[in-house]
């Protein structure tokens, strides 16, 4: 068999580990692999590179993706969809492994519906793909945010300030939740809960009263009613670039105006997405990549390799793509145990 691999959507730590696992697992059974460059764009435009064992040696611990990524949606225009099918025929691809989040995987599902031999591997720092317990990229990216919060604590303490850390995560609050929990935030705002300004100000005042400073973690996806500036640009899947709304800056302005406490904000942005995968993401990406090859070898196209408890299993792409996986009530209850 000839395997094709693509990585689509926002990059995250662990992509190279997944690519390596796919290539080595396929090679072990005597199969060859090639990589498509820049996500679905590479399949649409036939941008392909061989993936030899040598190409994937020593990449497991490297951030980013050696194949490049993009947010190209090849199923908006029929002509692009036909180009995708033509590329797969021309390159003689027997199995395409699409490594991505909701958007990349929804394109994989569309390809499958059109008869394409595709299997999926879920990844995203947002941890918002349904059907899997965790996505790789999340642990590593969130650890960077926790580190940032701890650095902000030092300077907030020195200057007796409140500081807002705005983190990524799109419409799911997993990154903010874990950053706030692991980094001892005084209050954490997630998109799953309506914005409550009086509660926020109460927690900030309590923290400043107790320690002289306050740390607030805010997900980029929270709705403040009126966001600062214009609505962000949209990507090819119709998603607004939420970081452009600047909710952290707006929160800092409101906190300072209402409490008189000098307040700053920091947006961690893409710093979170770079850097090496941690142990958890290395192992998860490796297991999922290998499992995706096994699904393809078993003819289980249209499926996604996911983590369920201790096991990696295959589920239909449809099952994962119904809903965004958001933070559940039990997590929110735990989070608020630690509000100032
Ligand atoms: O989906 C991953 C993510 O990092 C989101 O958390 C964020 O909203 C978005 O990508 C940013 O996208 P881009 O890299 O296109 O600016």
GROMACS .gro file of C-alpha atoms in nm, residues 2-335:
model
  334
    2UNK     CA    1   0.097   0.361  -0.044
    3UNK     CA    2   0.012   0.585   0.250
    4UNK     CA    3  -0.035   0.961   0.226
    5UNK     CA    4  -0.008   1.181   0.535
    6UNK     CA    5  -0.125   1.539   0.591
    7UNK     CA    6  -0.134   1.769   0.891
    8UNK     CA    7  -0.401   2.039   0.877
    9UNK     CA    8  -0.531   2.327   1.090
   10UNK     CA    9  -0.340   2.503   1.366
   11UNK     CA   10  -0.017   2.322   1.441
   12UNK     CA   11   0.058   2.185   1.785
   13UNK     CA   12   0.329   1.984   1.961
   14UNK     CA   13   0.313   1.615   1.873
   15UNK     CA   14   0.246   1.638   1.499
   16UNK     CA   15   0.592   1.518   1.409
   17UNK     CA   16   0.562   1.231   1.655
   18UNK     CA   17   0.240   1.127   1.479
   19UNK     CA   18   0.399   1.154   1.132
   20UNK     CA   19   0.692   0.943   1.246
   21UNK     CA   20   0.464   0.678   1.395
   22UNK     CA   21   0.256   0.658   1.077
   23UNK     CA   22   0.559   0.617   0.854
   24UNK     CA   23   0.731   0.360   1.077
   25UNK     CA   24   0.416   0.158   1.142
   26UNK     CA   25   0.342   0.144   0.770
   27UNK     CA   26   0.704   0.056   0.688
   28UNK     CA   27   0.702  -0.227   0.939
   29UNK     CA   28   0.440  -0.399   0.727
   30UNK     CA   29   0.625  -0.319   0.408
   31UNK     CA   30   0.426  -0.012   0.303
   32UNK     CA   31   0.554   0.315   0.164
   33UNK     CA   32   0.452   0.668   0.276
   34UNK     CA   33   0.447   1.013   0.123
   35UNK     CA   34   0.358   1.346   0.282
   36UNK     CA   35   0.127   1.612   0.145
   37UNK     CA   36   0.247   1.963   0.218
   38UNK     CA   37   0.044   2.226   0.403
   39UNK     CA   38  -0.263   2.023   0.491
   40UNK     CA   39  -0.543   1.982   0.239
   41UNK     CA   40  -0.377   2.240   0.016
   42UNK     CA   41  -0.109   1.982  -0.062
   43UNK     CA   42  -0.367   1.723  -0.165
   44UNK     CA   43  -0.562   1.975  -0.371
   45UNK     CA   44  -0.251   2.106  -0.546
   46UNK     CA   45  -0.055   1.779  -0.556
   47UNK     CA   46   0.231   1.902  -0.338
   48UNK     CA   47   0.390   1.579  -0.229
   49UNK     CA   48   0.718   1.465  -0.077
   50UNK     CA   49   0.852   1.118  -0.005
   51UNK     CA   50   0.863   1.021   0.362
   52UNK     CA   51   1.149   0.779   0.411
   53UNK     CA   52   1.259   0.635   0.743
   54UNK     CA   53   1.545   0.879   0.732
   55UNK     CA   54   1.305   1.174   0.686
   56UNK     CA   55   1.126   1.091   1.008
   57UNK     CA   56   1.424   0.998   1.222
   58UNK     CA   57   1.488   1.240   1.505
   59UNK     CA   58   1.170   1.444   1.456
   60UNK     CA   59   0.960   1.301   1.739
   61UNK     CA   60   1.053   1.574   1.986
   62UNK     CA   61   1.037   1.866   1.745
   63UNK     CA   62   0.750   2.117   1.758
   64UNK     CA   63   0.551   2.221   1.452
   65UNK     CA   64   0.511   1.984   1.158
   66UNK     CA   65   0.771   1.888   0.900
   67UNK     CA   66   0.488   1.874   0.643
   68UNK     CA   67   0.359   2.225   0.704
   69UNK     CA   68  -0.004   2.306   0.771
   70UNK     CA   69  -0.284   2.531   0.647
   71UNK     CA   70  -0.650   2.596   0.706
   72UNK     CA   71  -0.738   2.517   0.344
   73UNK     CA   72  -1.085   2.369   0.300
   74UNK     CA   73  -1.082   2.172  -0.026
   75UNK     CA   74  -1.455   2.105  -0.023
   76UNK     CA   75  -1.586   2.460  -0.060
   77UNK     CA   76  -1.552   2.456  -0.438
   78UNK     CA   77  -1.638   2.145  -0.640
   79UNK     CA   78  -1.335   2.199  -0.862
   80UNK     CA   79  -1.106   2.173  -0.557
   81UNK     CA   80  -1.281   1.857  -0.443
   82UNK     CA   81  -1.223   1.706  -0.785
   83UNK     CA   82  -0.855   1.808  -0.764
   84UNK     CA   83  -0.824   1.623  -0.432
   85UNK     CA   84  -0.964   1.305  -0.586
   86UNK     CA   85  -0.744   1.346  -0.894
   87UNK     CA   86  -0.430   1.385  -0.679
   88UNK     CA   87  -0.506   1.070  -0.482
   89UNK     CA   88  -0.551   0.879  -0.808
   90UNK     CA   89  -0.241   1.028  -0.969
   91UNK     CA   90  -0.019   0.959  -0.667
   92UNK     CA   91  -0.164   0.610  -0.625
   93UNK     CA   92  -0.262   0.670  -0.262
   94UNK     CA   93  -0.426   0.365  -0.105
   95UNK     CA   94  -0.472   0.521   0.238
   96UNK     CA   95  -0.467   0.886   0.341
   97UNK     CA   96  -0.406   0.967   0.707
   98UNK     CA   97  -0.547   1.312   0.795
   99UNK     CA   98  -0.404   1.448   1.119
  100UNK     CA   99  -0.609   1.742   1.241
  101UNK     CA  100  -0.884   1.895   1.448
  102UNK     CA  101  -1.253   1.932   1.370
  103UNK     CA  102  -1.203   2.120   1.044
  104UNK     CA  103  -0.939   1.893   0.892
  105UNK     CA  104  -1.136   1.589   1.003
  106UNK     CA  105  -1.463   1.721   0.861
  107UNK     CA  106  -1.285   1.750   0.525
  108UNK     CA  107  -1.167   1.390   0.574
  109UNK     CA  108  -1.525   1.284   0.634
  110UNK     CA  109  -1.634   1.457   0.314
  111UNK     CA  110  -1.359   1.279   0.124
  112UNK     CA  111  -1.471   0.947   0.270
  113UNK     CA  112  -1.829   1.020   0.164
  114UNK     CA  113  -1.694   1.065  -0.187
  115UNK     CA  114  -1.522   0.729  -0.176
  116UNK     CA  115  -1.177   0.839  -0.060
  117UNK     CA  116  -0.972   0.589   0.147
  118UNK     CA  117  -0.909   0.809   0.451
  119UNK     CA  118  -0.858   0.761   0.825
  120UNK     CA  119  -0.813   1.030   1.089
  121UNK     CA  120  -0.589   1.119   1.381
  122UNK     CA  121  -0.723   1.387   1.620
  123UNK     CA  122  -0.493   1.666   1.732
  124UNK     CA  123  -0.542   2.016   1.865
  125UNK     CA  124  -0.414   2.225   2.149
  126UNK     CA  125  -0.781   2.319   2.210
  127UNK     CA  126  -0.870   1.963   2.323
  128UNK     CA  127  -1.215   2.017   2.172
  129UNK     CA  128  -1.255   1.708   1.950
  130UNK     CA  129  -1.541   1.484   2.065
  131UNK     CA  130  -1.498   1.110   2.098
  132UNK     CA  131  -1.146   1.113   2.241
  133UNK     CA  132  -1.047   1.163   2.603
  134UNK     CA  133  -0.763   1.398   2.512
  135UNK     CA  134  -0.606   1.536   2.197
  136UNK     CA  135  -0.230   1.562   2.169
  137UNK     CA  136  -0.092   1.913   2.173
  138UNK     CA  137  -0.314   2.021   2.460
  139UNK     CA  138  -0.087   1.915   2.746
  140UNK     CA  139   0.226   2.069   2.597
  141UNK     CA  140   0.061   2.395   2.494
  142UNK     CA  141  -0.113   2.439   2.826
  143UNK     CA  142   0.208   2.376   3.018
  144UNK     CA  143   0.352   2.680   2.839
  145UNK     CA  144   0.055   2.888   2.956
  146UNK     CA  145   0.102   2.767   3.314
  147UNK     CA  146   0.465   2.873   3.297
  148UNK     CA  147   0.355   3.213   3.167
  149UNK     CA  148   0.106   3.252   3.450
  150UNK     CA  149   0.373   3.176   3.707
  151UNK     CA  150   0.598   3.441   3.554
  152UNK     CA  151   0.310   3.687   3.563
  153UNK     CA  152   0.259   3.609   3.929
  154UNK     CA  153   0.613   3.727   4.005
  155UNK     CA  154   0.567   4.062   3.836
  156UNK     CA  155   0.207   4.109   3.956
  157UNK     CA  156   0.332   4.057   4.310
  158UNK     CA  157   0.617   4.306   4.274
  159UNK     CA  158   0.389   4.580   4.139
  160UNK     CA  159   0.073   4.498   4.337
  161UNK     CA  160  -0.121   4.466   4.017
  162UNK     CA  161  -0.390   4.254   3.864
  163UNK     CA  162  -0.281   4.077   3.547
  164UNK     CA  163  -0.503   3.906   3.293
  165UNK     CA  164  -0.355   3.620   3.091
  166UNK     CA  165  -0.553   3.556   2.771
  167UNK     CA  166  -0.506   3.205   2.636
  168UNK     CA  167  -0.616   3.027   2.317
  169UNK     CA  168  -0.869   2.748   2.296
  170UNK     CA  169  -1.135   2.880   2.062
  171UNK     CA  170  -1.491   2.803   2.190
  172UNK     CA  171  -1.382   2.542   2.442
  173UNK     CA  172  -1.236   2.644   2.776
  174UNK     CA  173  -0.998   2.350   2.830
  175UNK     CA  174  -0.680   2.553   2.794
  176UNK     CA  175  -0.802   2.828   3.027
  177UNK     CA  176  -0.940   2.576   3.275
  178UNK     CA  177  -0.617   2.377   3.299
  179UNK     CA  178  -0.403   2.691   3.307
  180UNK     CA  179  -0.609   2.837   3.588
  181UNK     CA  180  -0.622   2.514   3.786
  182UNK     CA  181  -0.254   2.422   3.748
  183UNK     CA  182  -0.125   2.779   3.775
  184UNK     CA  183  -0.336   2.886   4.076
  185UNK     CA  184  -0.530   3.165   3.910
  186UNK     CA  185  -0.756   3.374   4.134
  187UNK     CA  186  -1.031   3.355   3.877
  188UNK     CA  187  -1.063   3.178   3.541
  189UNK     CA  188  -1.307   3.273   3.267
  190UNK     CA  189  -1.418   3.012   3.014
  191UNK     CA  190  -1.662   3.032   2.722
  192UNK     CA  191  -1.883   2.762   2.871
  193UNK     CA  192  -2.005   3.006   3.138
  194UNK     CA  193  -2.179   3.341   3.087
  195UNK     CA  194  -1.952   3.635   3.168
  196UNK     CA  195  -2.031   3.763   3.516
  197UNK     CA  196  -1.854   4.092   3.574
  198UNK     CA  197  -1.962   4.141   3.934
  199UNK     CA  198  -1.828   3.796   4.028
  200UNK     CA  199  -1.502   3.869   3.847
  201UNK     CA  200  -1.456   4.199   4.032
  202UNK     CA  201  -1.538   4.031   4.363
  203UNK     CA  202  -1.267   3.769   4.310
  204UNK     CA  203  -1.013   4.030   4.200
  205UNK     CA  204  -1.081   4.244   4.508
  206UNK     CA  205  -1.061   3.939   4.735
  207UNK     CA  206  -0.725   3.838   4.587
  208UNK     CA  207  -0.583   4.190   4.606
  209UNK     CA  208  -0.714   4.221   4.962
  210UNK     CA  209  -0.549   3.895   5.065
  211UNK     CA  210  -0.219   3.910   4.874
  212UNK     CA  211  -0.190   4.251   4.709
  213UNK     CA  212  -0.221   4.118   4.357
  214UNK     CA  213  -0.454   3.913   4.138
  215UNK     CA  214  -0.417   3.672   3.847
  216UNK     CA  215  -0.698   3.623   3.600
  217UNK     CA  216  -0.696   3.363   3.321
  218UNK     CA  217  -0.933   3.434   3.034
  219UNK     CA  218  -1.011   3.216   2.738
  220UNK     CA  219  -1.001   3.400   2.407
  221UNK     CA  220  -1.350   3.263   2.339
  222UNK     CA  221  -1.541   3.437   2.621
  223UNK     CA  222  -1.816   3.675   2.525
  224UNK     CA  223  -1.789   4.013   2.697
  225UNK     CA  224  -2.096   4.148   2.525
  226UNK     CA  225  -1.902   4.416   2.347
  227UNK     CA  226  -1.556   4.307   2.241
  228UNK     CA  227  -1.283   4.556   2.174
  229UNK     CA  228  -1.231   4.647   1.812
  230UNK     CA  229  -1.382   4.488   1.503
  231UNK     CA  230  -1.487   4.127   1.471
  232UNK     CA  231  -1.188   3.918   1.371
  233UNK     CA  232  -1.110   3.786   1.025
  234UNK     CA  233  -1.256   3.446   0.937
  235UNK     CA  234  -1.064   3.143   0.813
  236UNK     CA  235  -1.174   2.910   0.528
  237UNK     CA  236  -1.383   2.703   0.765
  238UNK     CA  237  -1.573   3.013   0.875
  239UNK     CA  238  -1.406   3.049   1.215
  240UNK     CA  239  -1.341   3.395   1.350
  241UNK     CA  240  -0.981   3.451   1.467
  242UNK     CA  241  -1.081   3.506   1.827
  243UNK     CA  242  -0.745   3.635   1.942
  244UNK     CA  243  -0.804   3.947   1.735
  245UNK     CA  244  -1.094   4.049   1.960
  246UNK     CA  245  -0.856   4.123   2.245
  247UNK     CA  246  -1.076   4.016   2.537
  248UNK     CA  247  -0.776   4.024   2.772
  249UNK     CA  248  -0.709   4.391   2.705
  250UNK     CA  249  -1.075   4.474   2.749
  251UNK     CA  250  -1.095   4.281   3.075
  252UNK     CA  251  -0.790   4.462   3.211
  253UNK     CA  252  -0.948   4.798   3.123
  254UNK     CA  253  -1.272   4.706   3.299
  255UNK     CA  254  -1.101   4.568   3.610
  256UNK     CA  255  -0.885   4.877   3.652
  257UNK     CA  256  -1.179   5.113   3.593
  258UNK     CA  257  -1.401   4.933   3.842
  259UNK     CA  258  -1.150   4.853   4.119
  260UNK     CA  259  -0.877   5.115   4.090
  261UNK     CA  260  -0.622   4.832   4.095
  262UNK     CA  261  -0.356   4.888   3.832
  263UNK     CA  262  -0.415   4.612   3.577
  264UNK     CA  263  -0.221   4.473   3.283
  265UNK     CA  264  -0.292   4.201   3.031
  266UNK     CA  265  -0.083   3.955   2.833
  267UNK     CA  266  -0.195   3.749   2.538
  268UNK     CA  267   0.015   3.435   2.508
  269UNK     CA  268  -0.102   3.365   2.152
  270UNK     CA  269   0.106   3.143   1.929
  271UNK     CA  270   0.390   3.111   2.181
  272UNK     CA  271   0.170   2.838   2.328
  273UNK     CA  272   0.165   2.640   2.008
  274UNK     CA  273   0.539   2.611   1.955
  275UNK     CA  274   0.800   2.403   2.129
  276UNK     CA  275   0.855   2.032   2.187
  277UNK     CA  276   0.576   1.794   2.285
  278UNK     CA  277   0.581   1.676   2.644
  279UNK     CA  278   0.590   1.309   2.744
  280UNK     CA  279   0.213   1.267   2.737
  281UNK     CA  280   0.178   1.417   2.389
  282UNK     CA  281   0.474   1.221   2.251
  283UNK     CA  282   0.322   0.893   2.360
  284UNK     CA  283  -0.036   0.980   2.264
  285UNK     CA  284   0.064   1.105   1.917
  286UNK     CA  285   0.274   0.792   1.865
  287UNK     CA  286  -0.007   0.560   1.968
  288UNK     CA  287  -0.268   0.739   1.757
  289UNK     CA  288  -0.045   0.754   1.449
  290UNK     CA  289   0.028   0.382   1.468
  291UNK     CA  290  -0.338   0.301   1.533
  292UNK     CA  291  -0.449   0.501   1.227
  293UNK     CA  292  -0.223   0.287   1.009
  294UNK     CA  293  -0.372  -0.026   1.166
  295UNK     CA  294  -0.724   0.101   1.090
  296UNK     CA  295  -0.628   0.158   0.726
  297UNK     CA  296  -0.461  -0.185   0.700
  298UNK     CA  297  -0.782  -0.338   0.833
  299UNK     CA  298  -0.982  -0.151   0.569
  300UNK     CA  299  -1.157   0.060   0.833
  301UNK     CA  300  -1.167   0.379   0.629
  302UNK     CA  301  -1.384   0.667   0.751
  303UNK     CA  302  -1.267   0.601   1.107
  304UNK     CA  303  -1.070   0.804   1.358
  305UNK     CA  304  -0.818   0.666   1.608
  306UNK     CA  305  -0.908   0.796   1.954
  307UNK     CA  306  -0.807   0.757   2.319
  308UNK     CA  307  -1.072   0.591   2.537
  309UNK     CA  308  -0.951   0.537   2.891
  310UNK     CA  309  -0.632   0.332   2.863
  311UNK     CA  310  -0.703   0.214   2.507
  312UNK     CA  311  -0.675   0.346   2.155
  313UNK     CA  312  -0.979   0.251   1.946
  314UNK     CA  313  -1.130   0.341   1.610
  315UNK     CA  314  -1.462   0.525   1.589
  316UNK     CA  315  -1.652   0.657   1.285
  317UNK     CA  316  -1.552   1.013   1.192
  318UNK     CA  317  -1.923   1.098   1.216
  319UNK     CA  318  -1.925   1.013   1.585
  320UNK     CA  319  -1.644   1.256   1.660
  321UNK     CA  320  -1.763   1.541   1.443
  322UNK     CA  321  -2.115   1.595   1.575
  323UNK     CA  322  -2.030   1.839   1.852
  324UNK     CA  323  -1.746   2.045   1.994
  325UNK     CA  324  -1.619   1.893   2.317
  326UNK     CA  325  -1.652   2.164   2.579
  327UNK     CA  326  -1.569   2.177   2.949
  328UNK     CA  327  -1.819   1.977   3.157
  329UNK     CA  328  -1.996   2.086   3.474
  330UNK     CA  329  -1.783   1.870   3.705
  331UNK     CA  330  -1.466   2.040   3.582
  332UNK     CA  331  -1.624   2.384   3.630
  333UNK     CA  332  -1.726   2.289   3.980
  334UNK     CA  333  -1.368   2.188   4.059
  335UNK     CA  334  -1.233   2.507   3.902
   0.00000   0.00000   0.00000
